[in-house]
Short mmCIF file of C-alpha atoms in Angstrom, two decimals:
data_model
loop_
_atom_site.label_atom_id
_atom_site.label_comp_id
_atom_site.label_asym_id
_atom_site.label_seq_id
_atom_site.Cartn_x
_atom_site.Cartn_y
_atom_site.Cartn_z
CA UNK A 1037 16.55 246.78 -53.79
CA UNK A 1038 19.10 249.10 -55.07
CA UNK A 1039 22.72 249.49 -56.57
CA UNK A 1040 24.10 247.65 -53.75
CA UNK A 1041 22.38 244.41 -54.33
CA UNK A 1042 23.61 244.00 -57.63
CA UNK A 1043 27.31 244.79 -56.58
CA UNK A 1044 26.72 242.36 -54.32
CA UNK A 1045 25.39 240.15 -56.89
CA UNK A 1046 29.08 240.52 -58.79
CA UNK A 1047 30.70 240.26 -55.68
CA UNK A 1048 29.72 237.25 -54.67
CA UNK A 1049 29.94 235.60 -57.99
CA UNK A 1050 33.83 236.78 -58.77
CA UNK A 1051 34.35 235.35 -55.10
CA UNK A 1052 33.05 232.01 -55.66
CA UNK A 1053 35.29 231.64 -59.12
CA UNK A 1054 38.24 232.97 -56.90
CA UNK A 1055 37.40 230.27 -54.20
CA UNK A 1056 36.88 227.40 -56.65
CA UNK A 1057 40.02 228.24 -57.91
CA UNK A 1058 42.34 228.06 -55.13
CA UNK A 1059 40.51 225.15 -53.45
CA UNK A 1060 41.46 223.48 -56.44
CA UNK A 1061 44.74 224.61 -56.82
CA UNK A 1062 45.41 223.86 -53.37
CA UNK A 1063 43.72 220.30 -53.11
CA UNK A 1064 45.25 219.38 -56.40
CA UNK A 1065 49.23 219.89 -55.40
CA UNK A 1066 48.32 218.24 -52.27
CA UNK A 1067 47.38 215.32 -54.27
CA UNK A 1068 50.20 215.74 -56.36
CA UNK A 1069 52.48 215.09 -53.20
CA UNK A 1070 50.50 212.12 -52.03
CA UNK A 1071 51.00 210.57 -55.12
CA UNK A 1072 47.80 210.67 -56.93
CA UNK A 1073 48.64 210.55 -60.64
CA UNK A 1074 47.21 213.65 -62.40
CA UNK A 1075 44.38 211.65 -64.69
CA UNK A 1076 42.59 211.05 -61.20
CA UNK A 1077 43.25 214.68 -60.06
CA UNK A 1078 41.91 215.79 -63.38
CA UNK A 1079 38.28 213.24 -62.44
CA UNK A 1080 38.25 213.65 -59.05
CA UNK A 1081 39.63 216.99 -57.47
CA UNK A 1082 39.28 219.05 -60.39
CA UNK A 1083 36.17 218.29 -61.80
CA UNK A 1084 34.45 217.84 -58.10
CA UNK A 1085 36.49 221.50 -57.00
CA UNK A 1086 34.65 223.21 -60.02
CA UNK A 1087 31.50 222.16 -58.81
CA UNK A 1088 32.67 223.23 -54.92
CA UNK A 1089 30.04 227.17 -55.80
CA UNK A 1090 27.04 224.44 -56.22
CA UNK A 1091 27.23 223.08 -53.44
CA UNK A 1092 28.28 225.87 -51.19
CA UNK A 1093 25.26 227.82 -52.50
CA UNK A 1094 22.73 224.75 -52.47
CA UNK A 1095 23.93 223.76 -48.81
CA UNK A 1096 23.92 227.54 -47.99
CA UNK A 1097 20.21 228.02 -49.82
CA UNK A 1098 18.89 224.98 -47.80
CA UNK A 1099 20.11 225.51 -44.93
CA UNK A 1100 18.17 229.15 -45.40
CA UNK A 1101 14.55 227.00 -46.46
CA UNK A 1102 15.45 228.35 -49.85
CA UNK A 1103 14.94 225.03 -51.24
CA UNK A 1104 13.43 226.35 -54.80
CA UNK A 1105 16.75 228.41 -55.59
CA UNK A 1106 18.84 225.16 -53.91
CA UNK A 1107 17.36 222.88 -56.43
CA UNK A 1108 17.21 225.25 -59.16
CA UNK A 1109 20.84 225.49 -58.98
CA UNK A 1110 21.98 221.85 -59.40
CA UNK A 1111 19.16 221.37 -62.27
CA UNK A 1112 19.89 225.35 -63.64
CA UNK A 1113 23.64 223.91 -63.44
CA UNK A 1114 23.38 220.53 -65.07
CA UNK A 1115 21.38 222.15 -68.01
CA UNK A 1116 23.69 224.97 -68.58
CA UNK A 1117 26.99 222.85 -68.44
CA UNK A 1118 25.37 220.69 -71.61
CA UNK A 1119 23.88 223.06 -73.31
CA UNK A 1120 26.36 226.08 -72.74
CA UNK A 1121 29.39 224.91 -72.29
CA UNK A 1122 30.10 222.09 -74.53
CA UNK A 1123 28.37 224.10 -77.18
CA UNK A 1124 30.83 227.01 -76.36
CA UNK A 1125 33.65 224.38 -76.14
CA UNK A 1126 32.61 222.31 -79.67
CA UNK A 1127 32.55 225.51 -81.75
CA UNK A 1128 35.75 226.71 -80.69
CA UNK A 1129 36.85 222.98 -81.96
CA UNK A 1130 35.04 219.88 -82.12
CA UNK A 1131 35.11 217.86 -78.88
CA UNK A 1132 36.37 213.95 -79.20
CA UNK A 1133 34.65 212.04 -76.73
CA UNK A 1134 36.80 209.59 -74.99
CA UNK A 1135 37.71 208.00 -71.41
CA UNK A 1136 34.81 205.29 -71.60
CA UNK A 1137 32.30 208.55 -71.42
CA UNK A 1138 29.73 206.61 -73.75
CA UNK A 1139 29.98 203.37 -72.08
CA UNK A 1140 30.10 204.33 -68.35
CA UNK A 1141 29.37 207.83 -67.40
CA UNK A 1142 26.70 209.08 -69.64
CA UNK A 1143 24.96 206.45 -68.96
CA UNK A 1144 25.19 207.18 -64.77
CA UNK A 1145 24.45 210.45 -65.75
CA UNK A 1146 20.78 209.65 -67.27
CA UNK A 1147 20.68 207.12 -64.72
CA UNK A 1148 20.84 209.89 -61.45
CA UNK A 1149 19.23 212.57 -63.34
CA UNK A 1150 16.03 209.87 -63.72
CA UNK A 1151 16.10 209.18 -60.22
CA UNK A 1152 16.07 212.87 -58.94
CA UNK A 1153 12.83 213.44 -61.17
CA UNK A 1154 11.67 210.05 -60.05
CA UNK A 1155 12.38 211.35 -56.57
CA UNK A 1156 10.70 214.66 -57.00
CA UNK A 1157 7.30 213.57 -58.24
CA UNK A 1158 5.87 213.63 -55.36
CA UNK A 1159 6.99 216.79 -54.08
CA UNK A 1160 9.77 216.27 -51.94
CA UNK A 1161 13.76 215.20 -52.20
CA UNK A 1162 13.12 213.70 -48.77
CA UNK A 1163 16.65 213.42 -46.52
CA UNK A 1164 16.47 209.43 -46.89
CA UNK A 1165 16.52 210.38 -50.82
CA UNK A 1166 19.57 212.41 -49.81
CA UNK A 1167 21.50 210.03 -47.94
CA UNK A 1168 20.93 207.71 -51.07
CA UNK A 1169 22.46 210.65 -53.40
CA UNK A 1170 25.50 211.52 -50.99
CA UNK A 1171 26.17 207.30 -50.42
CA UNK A 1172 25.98 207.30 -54.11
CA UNK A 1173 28.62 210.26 -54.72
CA UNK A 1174 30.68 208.11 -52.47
CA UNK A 1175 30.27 205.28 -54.18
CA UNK A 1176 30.91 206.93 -57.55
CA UNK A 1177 34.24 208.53 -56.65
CA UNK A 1178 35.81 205.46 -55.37
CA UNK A 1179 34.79 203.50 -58.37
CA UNK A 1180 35.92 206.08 -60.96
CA UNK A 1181 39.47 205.74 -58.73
CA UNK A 1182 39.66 201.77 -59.36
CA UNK A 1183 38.31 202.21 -62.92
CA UNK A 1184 40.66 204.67 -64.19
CA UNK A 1185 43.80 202.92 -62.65
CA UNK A 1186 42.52 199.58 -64.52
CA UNK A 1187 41.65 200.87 -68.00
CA UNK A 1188 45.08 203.44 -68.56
CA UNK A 1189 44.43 205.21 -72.09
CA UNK A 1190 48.33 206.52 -72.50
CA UNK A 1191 46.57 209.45 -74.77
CA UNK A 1192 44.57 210.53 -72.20
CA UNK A 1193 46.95 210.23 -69.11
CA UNK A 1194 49.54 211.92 -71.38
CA UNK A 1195 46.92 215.12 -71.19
CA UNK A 1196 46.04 215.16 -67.75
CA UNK A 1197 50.08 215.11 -66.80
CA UNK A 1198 50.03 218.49 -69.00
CA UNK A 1199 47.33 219.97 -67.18
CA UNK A 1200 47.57 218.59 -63.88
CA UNK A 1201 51.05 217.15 -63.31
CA UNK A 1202 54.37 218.85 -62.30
CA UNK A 1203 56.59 218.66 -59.27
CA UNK A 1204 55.40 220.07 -56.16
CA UNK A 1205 58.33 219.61 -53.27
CA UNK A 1206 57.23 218.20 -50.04
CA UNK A 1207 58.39 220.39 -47.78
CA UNK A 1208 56.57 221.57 -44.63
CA UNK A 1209 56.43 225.16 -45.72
CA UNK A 1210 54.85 223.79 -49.26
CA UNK A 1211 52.30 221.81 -47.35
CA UNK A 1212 51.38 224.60 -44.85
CA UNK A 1213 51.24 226.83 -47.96
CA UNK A 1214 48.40 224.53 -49.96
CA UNK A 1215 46.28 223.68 -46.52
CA UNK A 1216 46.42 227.26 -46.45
CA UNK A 1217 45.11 227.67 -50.03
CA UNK A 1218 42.36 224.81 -48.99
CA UNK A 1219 41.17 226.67 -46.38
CA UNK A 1220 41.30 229.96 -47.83
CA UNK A 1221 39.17 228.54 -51.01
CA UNK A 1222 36.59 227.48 -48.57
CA UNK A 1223 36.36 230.68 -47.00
CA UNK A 1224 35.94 232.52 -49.78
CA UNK A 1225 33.44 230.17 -51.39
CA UNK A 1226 31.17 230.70 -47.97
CA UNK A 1227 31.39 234.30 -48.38
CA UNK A 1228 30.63 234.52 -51.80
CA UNK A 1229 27.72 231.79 -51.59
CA UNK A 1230 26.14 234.18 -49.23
CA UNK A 1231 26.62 237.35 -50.92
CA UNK A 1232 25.13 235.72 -54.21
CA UNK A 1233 21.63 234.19 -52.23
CA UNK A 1234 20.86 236.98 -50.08
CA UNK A 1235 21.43 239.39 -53.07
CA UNK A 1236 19.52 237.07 -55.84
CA UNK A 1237 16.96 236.27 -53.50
CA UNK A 1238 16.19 239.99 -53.28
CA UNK A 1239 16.18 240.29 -56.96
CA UNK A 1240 13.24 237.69 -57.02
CA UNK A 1241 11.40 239.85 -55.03
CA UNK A 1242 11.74 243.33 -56.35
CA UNK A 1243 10.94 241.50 -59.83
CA UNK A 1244 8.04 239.58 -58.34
CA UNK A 1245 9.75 236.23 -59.75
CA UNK A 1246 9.99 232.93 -58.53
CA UNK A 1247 13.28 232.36 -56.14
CA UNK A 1248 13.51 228.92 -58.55
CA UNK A 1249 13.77 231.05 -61.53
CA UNK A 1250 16.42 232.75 -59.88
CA UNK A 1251 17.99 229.42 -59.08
CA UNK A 1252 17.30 228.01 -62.79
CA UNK A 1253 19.05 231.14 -64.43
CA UNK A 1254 21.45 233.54 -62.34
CA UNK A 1255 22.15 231.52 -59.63
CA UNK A 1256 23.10 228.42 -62.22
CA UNK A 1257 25.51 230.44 -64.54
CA UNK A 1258 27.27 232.01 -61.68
CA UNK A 1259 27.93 228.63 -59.81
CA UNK A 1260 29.01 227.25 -63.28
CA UNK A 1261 31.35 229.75 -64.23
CA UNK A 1262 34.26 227.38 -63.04
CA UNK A 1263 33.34 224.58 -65.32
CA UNK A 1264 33.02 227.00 -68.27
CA UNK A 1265 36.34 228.61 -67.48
CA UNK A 1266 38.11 224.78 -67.31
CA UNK A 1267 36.17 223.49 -70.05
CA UNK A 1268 36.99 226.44 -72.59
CA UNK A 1269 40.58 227.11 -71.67
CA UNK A 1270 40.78 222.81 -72.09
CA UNK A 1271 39.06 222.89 -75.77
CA UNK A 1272 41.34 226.00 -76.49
CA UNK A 1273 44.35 223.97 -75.49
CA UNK A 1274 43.31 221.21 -77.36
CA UNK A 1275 42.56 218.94 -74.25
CA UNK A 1276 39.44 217.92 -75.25
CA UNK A 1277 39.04 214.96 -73.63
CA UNK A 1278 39.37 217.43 -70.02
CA UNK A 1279 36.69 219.62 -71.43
CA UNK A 1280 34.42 216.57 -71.99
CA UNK A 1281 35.08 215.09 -68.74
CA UNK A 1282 34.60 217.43 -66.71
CA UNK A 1283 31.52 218.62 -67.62
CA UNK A 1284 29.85 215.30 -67.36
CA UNK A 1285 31.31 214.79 -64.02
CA UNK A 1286 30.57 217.75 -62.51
CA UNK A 1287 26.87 217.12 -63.49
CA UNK A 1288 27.08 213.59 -61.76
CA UNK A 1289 28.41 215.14 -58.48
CA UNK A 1290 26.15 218.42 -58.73
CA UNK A 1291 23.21 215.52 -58.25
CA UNK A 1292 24.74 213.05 -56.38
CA UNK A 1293 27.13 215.22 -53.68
CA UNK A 1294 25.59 218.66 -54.51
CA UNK A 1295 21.44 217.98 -54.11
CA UNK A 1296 21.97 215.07 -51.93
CA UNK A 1297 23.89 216.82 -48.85
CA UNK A 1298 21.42 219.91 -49.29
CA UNK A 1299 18.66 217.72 -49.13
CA UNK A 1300 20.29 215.79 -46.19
CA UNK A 1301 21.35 218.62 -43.87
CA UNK A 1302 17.72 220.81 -44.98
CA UNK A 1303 15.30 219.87 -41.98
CA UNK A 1304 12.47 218.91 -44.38
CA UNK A 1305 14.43 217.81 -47.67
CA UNK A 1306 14.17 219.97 -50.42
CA UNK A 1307 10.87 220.90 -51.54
CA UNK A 1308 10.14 220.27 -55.52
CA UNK A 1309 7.68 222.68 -57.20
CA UNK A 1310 4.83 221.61 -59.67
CA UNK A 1311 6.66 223.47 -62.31
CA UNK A 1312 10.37 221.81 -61.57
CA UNK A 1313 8.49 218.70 -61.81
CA UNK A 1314 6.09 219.69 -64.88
CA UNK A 1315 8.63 221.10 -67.09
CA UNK A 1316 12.77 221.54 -65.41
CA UNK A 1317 13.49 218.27 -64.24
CA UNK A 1318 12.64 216.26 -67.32
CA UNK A 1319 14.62 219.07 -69.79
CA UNK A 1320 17.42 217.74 -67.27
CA UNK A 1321 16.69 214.14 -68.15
CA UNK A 1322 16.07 214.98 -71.77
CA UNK A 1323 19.53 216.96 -71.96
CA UNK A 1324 21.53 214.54 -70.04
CA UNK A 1325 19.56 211.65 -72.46
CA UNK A 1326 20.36 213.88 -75.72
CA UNK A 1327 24.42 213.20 -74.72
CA UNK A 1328 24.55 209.60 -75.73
CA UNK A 1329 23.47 209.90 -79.27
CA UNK A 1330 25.58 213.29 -79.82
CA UNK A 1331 28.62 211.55 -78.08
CA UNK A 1332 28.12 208.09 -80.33
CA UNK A 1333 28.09 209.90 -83.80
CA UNK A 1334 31.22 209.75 -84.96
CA UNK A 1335 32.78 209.72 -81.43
CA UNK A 1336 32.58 213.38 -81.61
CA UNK A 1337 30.61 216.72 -80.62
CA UNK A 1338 31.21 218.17 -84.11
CA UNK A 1339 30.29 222.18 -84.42
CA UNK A 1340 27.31 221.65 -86.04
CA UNK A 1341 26.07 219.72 -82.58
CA UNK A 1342 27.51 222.43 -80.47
CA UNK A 1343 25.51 225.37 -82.05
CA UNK A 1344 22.27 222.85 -81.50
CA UNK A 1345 23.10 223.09 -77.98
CA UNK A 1346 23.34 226.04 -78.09
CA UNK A 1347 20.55 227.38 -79.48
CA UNK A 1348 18.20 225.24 -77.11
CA UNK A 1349 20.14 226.87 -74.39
CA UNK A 1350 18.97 229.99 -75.70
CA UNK A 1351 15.61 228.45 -76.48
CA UNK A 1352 15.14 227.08 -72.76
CA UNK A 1353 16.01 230.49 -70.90
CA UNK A 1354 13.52 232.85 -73.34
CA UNK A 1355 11.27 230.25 -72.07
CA UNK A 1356 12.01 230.35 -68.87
CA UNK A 1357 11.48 234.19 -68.88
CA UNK A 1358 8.17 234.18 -70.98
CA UNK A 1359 6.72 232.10 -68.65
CA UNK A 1360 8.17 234.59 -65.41
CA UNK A 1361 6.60 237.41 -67.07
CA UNK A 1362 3.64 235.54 -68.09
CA UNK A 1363 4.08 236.99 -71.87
CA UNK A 1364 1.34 236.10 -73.82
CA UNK A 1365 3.38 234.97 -76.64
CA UNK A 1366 4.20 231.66 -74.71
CA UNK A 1367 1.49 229.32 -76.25
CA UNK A 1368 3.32 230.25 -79.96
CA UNK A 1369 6.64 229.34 -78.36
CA UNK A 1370 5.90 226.18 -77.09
CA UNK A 1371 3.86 225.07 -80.56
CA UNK A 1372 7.16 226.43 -82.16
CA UNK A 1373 9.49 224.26 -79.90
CA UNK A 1374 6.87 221.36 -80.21
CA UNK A 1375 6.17 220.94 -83.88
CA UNK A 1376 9.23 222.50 -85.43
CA UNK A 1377 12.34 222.30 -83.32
CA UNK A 1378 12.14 219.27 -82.39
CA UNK A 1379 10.87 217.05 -84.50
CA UNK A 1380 13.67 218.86 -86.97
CA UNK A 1381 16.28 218.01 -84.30
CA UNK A 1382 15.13 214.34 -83.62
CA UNK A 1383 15.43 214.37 -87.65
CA UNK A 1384 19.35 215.47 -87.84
CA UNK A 1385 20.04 213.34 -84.56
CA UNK A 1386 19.32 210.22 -86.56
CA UNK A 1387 20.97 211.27 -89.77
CA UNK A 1388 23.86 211.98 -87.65
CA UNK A 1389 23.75 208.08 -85.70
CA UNK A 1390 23.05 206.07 -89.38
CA UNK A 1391 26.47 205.69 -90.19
CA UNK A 1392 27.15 203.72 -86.67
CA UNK A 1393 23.87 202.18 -87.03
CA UNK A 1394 25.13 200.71 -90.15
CA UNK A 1395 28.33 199.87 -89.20
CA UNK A 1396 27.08 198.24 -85.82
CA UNK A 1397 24.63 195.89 -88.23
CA UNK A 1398 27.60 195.31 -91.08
#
């Protein structure tokens, strides 16, 4: 390895923004002159198009029997998007929770993340578990259509038409220009999901590390870099119920659409290590589980909340490379995690739900 893999590293991970970019920007005025309204643009195109590096690079990683950085991206992903980004988003201003997100999506969330650990224990995301997944992401979209054309929240529509609405003419030159933009997104995200596996993959092996490490950590944030982009720019804007949203969505399809094609089109499935399975896969369950009492206190991710996210964040990468470099001082880390941080978080979690918990009794 040299200079040139890590330019090729940065290469491939400022292409894949660039391609997630104009996909969306492409599929979104399409949508615009179809007549979508711009709260399902916001749910469907946008939140799915931010996602669009995931899956290139999982389908592109399994495709390559790379399964440990494929699955290390959607779980790497899911984990960072929590943890990272709506901490990010809730210290910059506190995040209001809306759009049925405690009654309907967090709970699908904890729901597929169980069922891709439940899927995993023995090994294997087998390609019948990933026609389940892709039926599922199916499924999912079509419902979240119906649902948000039933249940119209004027607040919330009112955002997404600031966001996401505007006038696109339908003329044949505007149409040719936005397939164009569709196409050239996908291009680029190809080219850039290559560039980033070949190059992280050799990173793993100058450093002797595991290719899921790779997946957990650089792969992960690079793919992800579209959702924090969206999500920060949203929460800067004030559109907090986008920032929200589209987080939690984006984990739902990076499970559903994003590990259940790879695992469909991979020959064998993806293969699940003993240490996804000992120790990643449940932090995803535990950080997609941690949502619903952080979103029910006071309707709110409050700042407080966001830097708790954000230290674990912190917490679950030094982890992540103490245990890569087999550092000694792991046992003390864990004991520390264990006995102190979470007990003391478990602590302030309640103290945070009372007042509903009271109210709900009253």
């Amino acid at each position: 390895m040299n200079w040139i893999t890590w330019v090729s590293l940065a290469i491939g991970l400022i292409v894949l923004v660039v391609g997630a970019e104009v996909l969306v920007k492409g599929a979104s005025r399409i949508a615009l002159m179809v007549g979508l309204s711009p709260l399902i643009i916001g749910l469907t195109i946008v939140a799915y198009g931010t996602s669009m590096p995931e899956m290139v690079v999982s389908l592109q990683s399994a495709l390559a029997g790379q399964a440990d950085i494929a699955l290390g991206n959607v779980v790497g992903s899911n984990i960072f998007n929590v943890l990272l980004i709506l901490g990010i988003c809730s210290i910059v201003t506190p995040l209001v929770v809306d759009q049925q997100l405690i009654r309907l999506d967090v709970p699908i969330l904890i729901g597929v993340s169980g069922l891709a650990m439940m899927f995993g224990l023995d090994g294997l995301i087998s390609r019948v578990d990933g026609a389940i997944f892709a039926t599922g992401s199916i499924l999912y979209t079509g419902f979240l259509i119906r649902q948000s054309k039933k249940e119209r929240n004027p607040a919330v529509e009112e955002e997404y038409l600031q966001e996401f609405g505007g006038t696109v003419p339908k003329t044949g030159k505007q149409i040719a220009l936005q397939v164009a933009y569709i196409l050239g997104g996908i291009c680029l995200l190809v080219f850039g999901s290559r560039l980033l596996v070949s190059s992280s993959v050799a990173i793993a092996k100058t450093f002797g590390i595991s290719e899921l490490v790779i997946g957990l950590t650089l792969v992960s944030a690079g793919t992800s870099l579209p959702e924090l982009a969206t999500s920060v720019v949203a929460s800067y804007r004030g559109e907090r119920d986008i920032a929200v949203g589209n987080v939690i969505g984006s984990n739902i399809f990076n499970i559903l659409a994003v590990l259940g094609f790879s695992a469909l089109i991979s020959p064998e499935g993806i293969r699940v290590s003993t240490e996804a399975i000992r120790f990643d896969l449940p932090v995803m369950c535990a950080v997609a589980l941690v949502c619903l009492p952080v979103f029910i206190s006071g309707r709110l991710i409050s700042r407080w909340e966001g830097c708790l996210f954000l230290a674990y964040y912190i917490a679950y990468t030094a982890y992540i490379v103490l245990g890569a470099t087999q550092n000694t001082n792991i046992d003390l880390f864990n004991r520390i995690l264990l006995f102190g941080v979470m007990p003391a978080t478990i602590f302030a979690l309640v103290l945070s739900l009372w007042p509903e918990l009271r109210r709900s009794k009253g």
